[in-house]
mmCIF file of C-alpha atoms in Angstrom:
data_model
loop_
_atom_site.group_PDB
_atom_site.id
_atom_site.type_symbol
_atom_site.label_atom_id
_atom_site.label_comp_id
_atom_site.label_asym_id
_atom_site.label_seq_id
_atom_site.Cartn_x
_atom_site.Cartn_y
_atom_site.Cartn_z
ATOM 1 C CA MET N 27 -75.404 66.030 6.955
ATOM 2 C CA THR N 28 -73.808 62.278 5.727
ATOM 3 C CA LEU N 29 -72.261 59.859 8.608
ATOM 4 C CA GLU N 30 -69.138 57.777 7.130
ATOM 5 C CA ILE N 31 -69.001 54.511 9.154
ATOM 6 C CA LYS N 32 -65.131 52.843 8.410
ATOM 7 C CA THR N 33 -63.781 49.622 9.637
ATOM 8 C CA SER N 34 -60.903 48.426 10.466
ATOM 9 C CA ASN N 35 -59.283 45.106 11.087
ATOM 10 C CA VAL N 36 -57.229 44.060 14.073
ATOM 11 C CA GLU N 37 -55.117 41.354 13.300
ATOM 12 C CA PRO N 38 -54.569 38.827 16.220
ATOM 13 C CA ILE N 39 -51.104 38.681 18.184
ATOM 14 C CA ARG N 40 -50.808 35.451 18.267
ATOM 15 C CA GLN N 41 -53.142 32.557 15.877
ATOM 16 C CA ASN N 42 -53.407 29.877 18.847
ATOM 17 C CA TYR N 43 -51.949 28.555 21.756
ATOM 18 C CA ALA N 44 -48.064 27.995 22.523
ATOM 19 C CA TYR N 45 -48.662 24.526 23.213
ATOM 20 C CA ILE N 46 -50.667 24.190 19.433
ATOM 21 C CA GLU N 47 -48.221 26.313 17.514
ATOM 22 C CA ARG N 48 -45.445 24.268 18.391
ATOM 23 C CA ARG N 49 -46.977 21.118 17.262
ATOM 24 C CA PHE N 50 -48.546 22.634 14.009
ATOM 25 C CA GLY N 51 -47.338 25.713 13.560
ATOM 26 C CA SER N 52 -49.259 30.079 13.699
ATOM 27 C CA LYS N 53 -52.084 29.028 12.003
ATOM 28 C CA PRO N 54 -55.663 28.878 13.339
ATOM 29 C CA ALA N 55 -56.546 25.563 15.131
ATOM 30 C CA THR N 56 -59.832 23.915 14.418
ATOM 31 C CA ARG N 57 -61.383 22.999 17.913
ATOM 32 C CA TYR N 58 -60.511 19.021 18.217
ATOM 33 C CA GLN N 59 -57.182 20.358 18.279
ATOM 34 C CA GLU N 60 -57.196 22.524 20.799
ATOM 35 C CA VAL N 61 -58.767 20.376 23.172
ATOM 36 C CA SER N 62 -56.925 17.000 22.062
ATOM 37 C CA PHE N 63 -53.386 17.229 21.561
ATOM 38 C CA ASP N 64 -50.415 17.833 24.146
ATOM 39 C CA VAL N 65 -52.704 18.358 26.468
ATOM 40 C CA GLN N 66 -52.170 15.823 28.856
ATOM 41 C CA ALA N 67 -49.729 16.577 31.890
ATOM 42 C CA GLU N 68 -46.230 14.855 31.546
ATOM 43 C CA THR N 69 -43.986 16.335 34.399
ATOM 44 C CA ASN N 70 -44.151 17.617 37.765
ATOM 45 C CA PHE N 71 -46.754 14.826 39.374
ATOM 46 C CA HIS N 72 -46.523 14.559 42.877
ATOM 47 C CA TYR N 73 -47.526 11.100 43.596
ATOM 48 C CA ARG N 74 -47.356 7.484 41.914
ATOM 49 C CA PRO N 75 -50.399 5.689 41.885
ATOM 50 C CA LEU N 76 -50.993 3.627 45.127
ATOM 51 C CA TRP N 77 -52.979 0.943 42.764
ATOM 52 C CA LYS N 78 -49.427 0.251 40.923
ATOM 53 C CA PRO N 79 -46.654 1.913 42.550
ATOM 54 C CA GLU N 80 -44.300 0.986 40.317
ATOM 55 C CA LYS N 81 -46.058 3.465 37.500
ATOM 56 C CA THR N 82 -45.660 6.883 37.288
ATOM 57 C CA LEU N 83 -49.415 9.026 36.189
ATOM 58 C CA ASN N 84 -49.940 9.212 32.268
ATOM 59 C CA ASP N 85 -47.446 5.823 32.255
ATOM 60 C CA LYS N 86 -46.404 5.190 28.662
ATOM 61 C CA THR N 87 -45.528 1.755 29.657
ATOM 62 C CA HIS N 88 -48.966 0.555 30.683
ATOM 63 C CA THR N 89 -48.928 -1.391 27.357
ATOM 64 C CA ALA N 90 -45.853 -3.059 25.323
ATOM 65 C CA LEU N 91 -46.169 -1.417 22.577
ATOM 66 C CA GLN N 92 -43.902 1.760 21.621
ATOM 67 C CA MET N 93 -45.047 5.190 19.703
ATOM 68 C CA GLN N 94 -42.491 8.071 19.075
ATOM 69 C CA ASP N 95 -45.167 10.179 19.386
ATOM 70 C CA TRP N 96 -48.364 9.024 21.111
ATOM 71 C CA TYR N 97 -50.705 11.600 19.812
ATOM 72 C CA ALA N 98 -50.359 10.091 16.112
ATOM 73 C CA PHE N 99 -53.370 8.397 17.281
ATOM 74 C CA LYS N 100 -55.624 11.136 15.563
ATOM 75 C CA ASP N 101 -59.142 10.157 15.765
ATOM 76 C CA PRO N 102 -60.646 10.946 11.805
ATOM 77 C CA ARG N 103 -63.976 11.821 13.201
ATOM 78 C CA GLN N 104 -62.598 14.381 15.030
ATOM 79 C CA PHE N 105 -64.393 13.741 18.204
ATOM 80 C CA TYR N 106 -63.738 16.013 21.284
ATOM 81 C CA TYR N 107 -67.161 16.116 23.784
ATOM 82 C CA GLY N 108 -69.429 18.791 21.754
ATOM 83 C CA THR N 109 -69.164 16.871 18.498
ATOM 84 C CA TYR N 110 -69.581 13.321 19.916
ATOM 85 C CA VAL N 111 -72.764 13.872 22.452
ATOM 86 C CA GLN N 112 -74.247 15.706 18.834
ATOM 87 C CA HIS N 113 -73.336 12.996 16.921
ATOM 88 C CA ARG N 114 -75.171 10.521 19.549
ATOM 89 C CA ALA N 115 -77.465 12.621 19.941
ATOM 90 C CA ARG N 116 -78.747 11.805 16.190
ATOM 91 C CA LEU N 117 -78.724 7.961 16.249
ATOM 92 C CA GLN N 118 -79.946 8.292 19.534
ATOM 93 C CA ASP N 119 -83.401 10.616 18.183
ATOM 94 C CA THR N 120 -83.425 7.399 16.004
ATOM 95 C CA ALA N 121 -83.566 4.527 18.011
ATOM 96 C CA GLU N 122 -85.900 6.122 20.417
ATOM 97 C CA SER N 123 -88.373 7.100 16.943
ATOM 98 C CA ASN N 124 -88.091 2.897 15.931
ATOM 99 C CA PHE N 125 -88.649 1.571 18.945
ATOM 100 C CA ALA N 126 -91.941 4.113 19.814
ATOM 101 C CA PHE N 127 -93.089 2.924 16.422
ATOM 102 C CA PHE N 128 -92.496 -0.675 17.248
ATOM 103 C CA GLU N 129 -94.342 -0.347 20.749
ATOM 104 C CA LYS N 130 -96.982 1.888 18.785
ATOM 105 C CA ARG N 131 -97.863 -0.436 16.628
ATOM 106 C CA GLN N 132 -97.669 -3.368 18.683
ATOM 107 C CA LEU N 133 -95.380 -5.454 16.914
ATOM 108 C CA ALA N 134 -94.220 -7.554 18.642
ATOM 109 C CA GLU N 135 -97.529 -9.616 18.919
ATOM 110 C CA HIS N 136 -96.710 -10.632 15.433
ATOM 111 C CA LEU N 137 -93.677 -12.439 16.641
ATOM 112 C CA SER N 138 -93.932 -16.388 17.202
ATOM 113 C CA ASP N 139 -93.004 -17.721 20.024
ATOM 114 C CA GLU N 140 -90.130 -19.580 19.095
ATOM 115 C CA VAL N 141 -88.987 -15.976 17.393
ATOM 116 C CA LYS N 142 -89.380 -14.345 21.021
ATOM 117 C CA ALA N 143 -87.587 -17.222 22.925
ATOM 118 C CA LYS N 144 -84.653 -17.580 20.344
ATOM 119 C CA VAL N 145 -84.282 -13.645 20.917
ATOM 120 C CA ILE N 146 -84.385 -13.731 24.876
ATOM 121 C CA GLU N 147 -81.827 -16.635 24.644
ATOM 122 C CA CYS N 148 -79.123 -16.039 22.028
ATOM 123 C CA LEU N 149 -79.687 -12.007 21.538
ATOM 124 C CA LEU N 150 -80.532 -10.387 24.535
ATOM 125 C CA PRO N 151 -77.501 -11.898 26.756
ATOM 126 C CA PHE N 152 -75.435 -9.838 24.808
ATOM 127 C CA ARG N 153 -75.916 -7.083 26.684
ATOM 128 C CA HIS N 154 -73.470 -8.424 29.074
ATOM 129 C CA VAL N 155 -71.027 -8.474 26.523
ATOM 130 C CA GLU N 156 -71.349 -5.020 25.763
ATOM 131 C CA GLN N 157 -71.126 -4.199 29.660
ATOM 132 C CA THR N 158 -67.927 -6.207 29.068
ATOM 133 C CA ALA N 159 -67.036 -3.861 26.173
ATOM 134 C CA ASN N 160 -67.449 -0.690 28.374
ATOM 135 C CA LEU N 161 -64.763 -1.663 31.088
ATOM 136 C CA HIS N 162 -62.465 -2.903 28.465
ATOM 137 C CA MET N 163 -62.732 0.546 26.828
ATOM 138 C CA MET N 164 -62.784 2.126 30.285
ATOM 139 C CA SER N 165 -59.144 0.686 31.055
ATOM 140 C CA GLY N 166 -57.823 2.605 27.377
ATOM 141 C CA SER N 167 -59.479 5.447 29.015
ATOM 142 C CA ALA N 168 -57.890 5.318 32.277
ATOM 143 C CA TYR N 169 -54.333 3.853 31.538
ATOM 144 C CA GLY N 170 -54.119 5.288 27.786
ATOM 145 C CA TYR N 171 -51.640 7.864 26.646
ATOM 146 C CA GLY N 172 -52.190 10.834 24.986
ATOM 147 C CA THR N 173 -55.491 12.756 24.870
ATOM 148 C CA VAL N 174 -56.548 12.044 21.385
ATOM 149 C CA LEU N 175 -56.594 8.096 22.431
ATOM 150 C CA THR N 176 -57.804 8.368 25.559
ATOM 151 C CA GLN N 177 -60.909 10.243 24.988
ATOM 152 C CA ALA N 178 -61.991 8.493 21.958
ATOM 153 C CA CYS N 179 -61.674 5.300 24.668
ATOM 154 C CA ILE N 180 -64.357 7.029 27.095
ATOM 155 C CA TYR N 181 -66.794 7.553 23.993
ATOM 156 C CA ALA N 182 -66.412 4.625 22.902
ATOM 157 C CA ALA N 183 -66.667 3.059 26.835
ATOM 158 C CA MET N 184 -70.424 5.045 27.018
ATOM 159 C CA ASP N 185 -71.273 3.209 22.788
ATOM 160 C CA HIS N 186 -70.875 0.013 24.839
ATOM 161 C CA LEU N 187 -73.254 0.941 27.453
ATOM 162 C CA GLY N 188 -75.903 2.361 25.456
ATOM 163 C CA ILE N 189 -75.452 -0.709 22.909
ATOM 164 C CA ALA N 190 -75.905 -2.628 26.234
ATOM 165 C CA GLN N 191 -78.982 0.008 27.244
ATOM 166 C CA TYR N 192 -80.651 -0.825 24.022
ATOM 167 C CA ILE N 193 -80.625 -4.771 24.401
ATOM 168 C CA SER N 194 -82.145 -4.210 27.310
ATOM 169 C CA ARG N 195 -84.896 -2.056 25.776
ATOM 170 C CA ILE N 196 -85.519 -5.035 23.052
ATOM 171 C CA GLY N 197 -86.156 -7.379 26.111
ATOM 172 C CA LEU N 198 -88.312 -5.269 27.700
ATOM 173 C CA ALA N 199 -90.468 -4.595 24.184
ATOM 174 C CA LEU N 200 -90.794 -8.368 23.767
ATOM 175 C CA ASP N 201 -92.252 -8.619 27.717
ATOM 176 C CA GLY N 202 -94.780 -5.436 27.700
ATOM 177 C CA ASN N 203 -92.366 -3.676 30.687
ATOM 178 C CA SER N 204 -92.255 -6.196 32.952
ATOM 179 C CA GLY N 205 -88.358 -7.383 32.900
ATOM 180 C CA ASP N 206 -89.379 -11.408 32.751
ATOM 181 C CA SER N 207 -87.020 -11.392 29.394
ATOM 182 C CA LEU N 208 -84.532 -10.071 30.847
ATOM 183 C CA GLN N 209 -84.472 -12.314 33.949
ATOM 184 C CA GLN N 210 -84.824 -15.355 31.068
ATOM 185 C CA ALA N 211 -81.852 -14.373 29.698
ATOM 186 C CA LYS N 212 -79.302 -13.740 32.649
ATOM 187 C CA GLN N 213 -80.064 -17.504 33.376
ATOM 188 C CA ALA N 214 -79.198 -18.397 30.261
ATOM 189 C CA TRP N 215 -75.975 -15.932 30.263
ATOM 190 C CA MET N 216 -75.521 -17.816 33.886
ATOM 191 C CA GLN N 217 -76.293 -21.517 32.436
ATOM 192 C CA HIS N 218 -76.803 -21.865 29.126
ATOM 193 C CA PRO N 219 -73.969 -24.019 27.740
ATOM 194 C CA ALA N 220 -73.781 -21.561 24.232
ATOM 195 C CA TRP N 221 -72.607 -18.636 26.138
ATOM 196 C CA GLN N 222 -69.983 -20.102 29.322
ATOM 197 C CA GLY N 223 -67.435 -19.897 26.890
ATOM 198 C CA LEU N 224 -68.150 -15.972 25.820
ATOM 199 C CA ARG N 225 -69.121 -15.411 29.736
ATOM 200 C CA ARG N 226 -65.857 -16.733 30.818
ATOM 201 C CA LEU N 227 -63.646 -14.877 27.583
ATOM 202 C CA CYS N 228 -65.574 -11.512 29.253
ATOM 203 C CA GLU N 229 -64.373 -12.263 33.172
ATOM 204 C CA GLU N 230 -61.058 -13.480 32.226
ATOM 205 C CA SER N 231 -60.091 -10.549 29.918
ATOM 206 C CA LEU N 232 -61.322 -7.978 32.754
ATOM 207 C CA THR N 233 -57.741 -8.715 33.997
ATOM 208 C CA GLU N 234 -55.509 -7.830 31.386
ATOM 209 C CA GLN N 235 -53.360 -5.015 32.366
ATOM 210 C CA ASP N 236 -51.890 -4.215 28.643
ATOM 211 C CA TYR N 237 -54.830 -1.652 27.630
ATOM 212 C CA PHE N 238 -54.117 -1.785 24.037
ATOM 213 C CA LYS N 239 -54.095 -5.703 24.105
ATOM 214 C CA LEU N 240 -57.253 -4.974 25.075
ATOM 215 C CA PHE N 241 -58.062 -2.152 22.800
ATOM 216 C CA LEU N 242 -57.421 -5.106 19.799
ATOM 217 C CA LEU N 243 -59.070 -7.931 21.705
ATOM 218 C CA GLN N 244 -62.340 -5.946 21.794
ATOM 219 C CA ASN N 245 -62.581 -3.575 18.787
ATOM 220 C CA LEU N 246 -61.154 -5.866 16.051
ATOM 221 C CA VAL N 247 -61.962 -9.123 16.987
ATOM 222 C CA ILE N 248 -64.901 -9.076 19.344
ATOM 223 C CA ASP N 249 -66.626 -6.420 17.397
ATOM 224 C CA SER N 250 -66.245 -7.739 14.526
ATOM 225 C CA PHE N 251 -67.676 -11.136 15.701
ATOM 226 C CA VAL N 252 -70.438 -9.385 17.328
ATOM 227 C CA THR N 253 -71.344 -7.679 13.957
ATOM 228 C CA GLU N 254 -71.109 -10.646 11.215
ATOM 229 C CA LEU N 255 -72.917 -13.416 13.779
ATOM 230 C CA VAL N 256 -75.475 -11.141 15.744
ATOM 231 C CA TYR N 257 -76.199 -8.115 13.530
ATOM 232 C CA GLN N 258 -76.017 -9.524 9.902
ATOM 233 C CA GLN N 259 -76.752 -13.550 9.820
ATOM 234 C CA PHE N 260 -78.661 -13.672 13.193
ATOM 235 C CA ASP N 261 -80.710 -10.346 11.529
ATOM 236 C CA GLN N 262 -80.966 -11.866 8.606
ATOM 237 C CA TRP N 263 -82.547 -15.328 10.229
ATOM 238 C CA LEU N 264 -84.876 -13.148 11.680
ATOM 239 C CA VAL N 265 -85.996 -12.003 8.132
ATOM 240 C CA THR N 266 -86.625 -15.537 7.227
ATOM 241 C CA GLN N 267 -88.616 -16.008 10.545
ATOM 242 C CA ASN N 268 -90.911 -12.928 9.298
ATOM 243 C CA ALA N 269 -89.828 -10.737 12.271
ATOM 244 C CA ARG N 270 -87.650 -8.521 10.494
ATOM 245 C CA ASP N 271 -89.772 -5.267 12.217
ATOM 246 C CA LEU N 272 -87.158 -6.409 14.966
ATOM 247 C CA ALA N 273 -84.115 -4.957 12.538
ATOM 248 C CA MET N 274 -85.455 -1.461 13.422
ATOM 249 C CA LEU N 275 -84.338 -1.869 16.930
ATOM 250 C CA THR N 276 -81.036 -3.146 16.080
ATOM 251 C CA GLU N 277 -80.081 -0.132 13.882
ATOM 252 C CA PHE N 278 -78.553 1.627 16.802
ATOM 253 C CA MET N 279 -75.774 -0.693 17.458
ATOM 254 C CA LYS N 280 -74.861 -1.400 13.531
ATOM 255 C CA ASP N 281 -74.341 1.891 13.205
ATOM 256 C CA THR N 282 -72.539 2.399 16.867
ATOM 257 C CA LEU N 283 -70.734 -0.371 16.010
ATOM 258 C CA GLY N 284 -69.689 1.064 12.201
ATOM 259 C CA ASP N 285 -68.107 4.170 13.442
ATOM 260 C CA LEU N 286 -66.475 3.006 15.941
ATOM 261 C CA ARG N 287 -64.631 0.689 13.069
ATOM 262 C CA LYS N 288 -63.993 4.079 11.594
ATOM 263 C CA TRP N 289 -61.703 5.061 14.256
ATOM 264 C CA SER N 290 -60.783 2.001 15.904
ATOM 265 C CA ASP N 291 -58.954 0.420 12.339
ATOM 266 C CA THR N 292 -57.028 4.168 11.878
ATOM 267 C CA VAL N 293 -55.274 3.656 15.577
ATOM 268 C CA ILE N 294 -54.474 -0.110 14.271
ATOM 269 C CA LYS N 295 -53.275 0.713 11.247
ATOM 270 C CA THR N 296 -51.090 3.654 12.660
ATOM 271 C CA ALA N 297 -50.059 1.269 15.335
ATOM 272 C CA ALA N 298 -48.864 -1.333 13.197
ATOM 273 C CA ALA N 299 -47.468 0.494 10.720
ATOM 274 C CA GLU N 300 -44.844 2.897 13.397
ATOM 275 C CA SER N 301 -42.317 -0.473 13.433
ATOM 276 C CA ASP N 302 -41.409 -4.370 13.096
ATOM 277 C CA HIS N 303 -42.094 -4.682 17.100
ATOM 278 C CA ASN N 304 -45.393 -2.894 17.207
ATOM 279 C CA LYS N 305 -46.491 -5.076 13.945
ATOM 280 C CA GLN N 306 -45.243 -8.231 15.240
ATOM 281 C CA LEU N 307 -46.601 -7.698 18.661
ATOM 282 C CA LEU N 308 -49.967 -6.821 17.211
ATOM 283 C CA ASN N 309 -50.073 -9.802 14.772
ATOM 284 C CA GLU N 310 -49.347 -11.805 18.149
ATOM 285 C CA TRP N 311 -52.681 -10.238 19.926
ATOM 286 C CA PHE N 312 -54.425 -11.299 17.155
ATOM 287 C CA THR N 313 -53.817 -14.689 16.214
ATOM 288 C CA GLN N 314 -54.166 -15.319 20.027
ATOM 289 C CA SER N 315 -57.411 -13.585 20.115
ATOM 290 C CA LEU N 316 -59.297 -14.967 17.606
ATOM 291 C CA ALA N 317 -58.437 -18.169 18.138
ATOM 292 C CA GLN N 318 -59.730 -17.226 21.881
ATOM 293 C CA VAL N 319 -62.982 -15.404 19.915
ATOM 294 C CA LYS N 320 -63.695 -18.095 17.567
ATOM 295 C CA ALA N 321 -63.857 -20.849 20.447
ATOM 296 C CA VAL N 322 -65.925 -18.942 22.707
ATOM 297 C CA PHE N 323 -68.526 -18.022 20.108
ATOM 298 C CA THR N 324 -68.514 -21.473 18.193
ATOM 299 C CA PRO N 325 -71.314 -23.163 20.503
ATOM 300 C CA TRP N 326 -73.303 -19.596 20.034
ATOM 301 C CA ALA N 327 -73.180 -19.933 16.937
ATOM 302 C CA THR N 328 -73.951 -23.452 16.982
ATOM 303 C CA ALA N 329 -77.221 -22.579 18.844
ATOM 304 C CA ALA N 330 -78.190 -19.776 17.173
ATOM 305 C CA LEU N 331 -77.626 -20.273 13.459
ATOM 306 C CA THR N 332 -75.303 -22.906 11.750
ATOM 307 C CA ALA N 333 -72.034 -24.804 13.057
ATOM 308 C CA ASP N 334 -69.781 -23.216 10.301
ATOM 309 C CA ALA N 335 -71.618 -19.609 10.647
ATOM 310 C CA VAL N 336 -68.421 -19.141 13.223
ATOM 311 C CA ASP N 337 -66.204 -19.639 9.793
ATOM 312 C CA GLN N 338 -67.504 -16.855 7.950
ATOM 313 C CA ALA N 339 -67.337 -14.734 10.779
ATOM 314 C CA GLU N 340 -63.680 -15.599 11.405
ATOM 315 C CA GLN N 341 -62.616 -14.579 7.580
ATOM 316 C CA ALA N 342 -64.339 -11.567 8.160
ATOM 317 C CA VAL N 343 -62.092 -10.867 10.515
ATOM 318 C CA ILE N 344 -58.608 -11.883 8.946
ATOM 319 C CA GLU N 345 -59.574 -10.019 5.921
ATOM 320 C CA ARG N 346 -60.272 -6.860 8.072
ATOM 321 C CA ALA N 347 -56.917 -7.507 10.048
ATOM 322 C CA LYS N 348 -55.176 -7.640 6.655
ATOM 323 C CA LYS N 349 -56.165 -3.914 5.572
ATOM 324 C CA LEU N 350 -55.171 -2.912 8.132
ATOM 325 C CA GLY N 351 -51.179 -4.097 7.941
ATOM 326 C CA LEU N 352 -51.342 -6.887 9.981
ATOM 327 C CA GLN N 353 -50.090 -10.165 9.007
ATOM 328 C CA PRO N 354 -51.597 -12.623 11.433
ATOM 329 C CA GLU N 355 -50.043 -15.720 9.839
ATOM 330 C CA LEU N 356 -46.582 -14.229 10.833
ATOM 331 C CA ALA N 357 -47.417 -14.696 14.672
ATOM 332 C CA ASN N 358 -47.397 -18.586 13.671
ATOM 333 C CA ALA N 359 -43.949 -18.826 12.066
#
């Protein structure tokens, strides 16, 4: 007796959802496409926001920027919640391993008192800057238009919160988990002259109503200055002071900011290429933000590095902006 097993293929009636088919055609969609495109509500709202009654929910006019298709801000990383969490979990595993190695080998004991004091005074207060960055990106998530942008903004907000927490962990690693270093860093943030301009910018920026202006301020300007000054030049200073072990503890910050740059560069480049109106607006915002951020970072750079360190950071930001299609000099014309 023989048993013959036959198989048959069942063709699906539909390849994807209707809203996906309208945008991408009748073909299988990726999970990123399914959860990111055209899922934000556009009609049939029951009320206006009580805190902004002149606006509707999911209002496109929360920014002066204009787009024909707000879903053009595709995330090149194609992060949705699942892929984002998996990627960041790998970074966190590496960071936790680095901190465990640092503490197990008691590497903090090999640092000089001068280095520890400078790290507490010049690095740890950046946790307050990162907390402000968290709120900046929360603004993009709350008032942005199009899920491809708003979901990426909330991920970026969580990234900055994670960076703030790991900066705090550096302080705890230096003081044996007593928390004394964090108290000293808070006093520096509140009173040291090198921080007062940056603290003022952080506080005043939280009153900005245009979320895309905040997006550019944070992702293109502030993050670029932080990357260049803190995680490159200050990191190099630590190497010269026989404190290269601290580089293990800032690896998460560098990797995360580098990953955020891949996404934010695409968003800004897409916005600038949309129209002359957008490009002129972005140029004006960039020129204004660059002058502000350079001015507030100058006292910090003078105290932590050298007076001309901030000029190198400024040039790096300008070169990055030009690659994105911006022409800062036109805003001054």
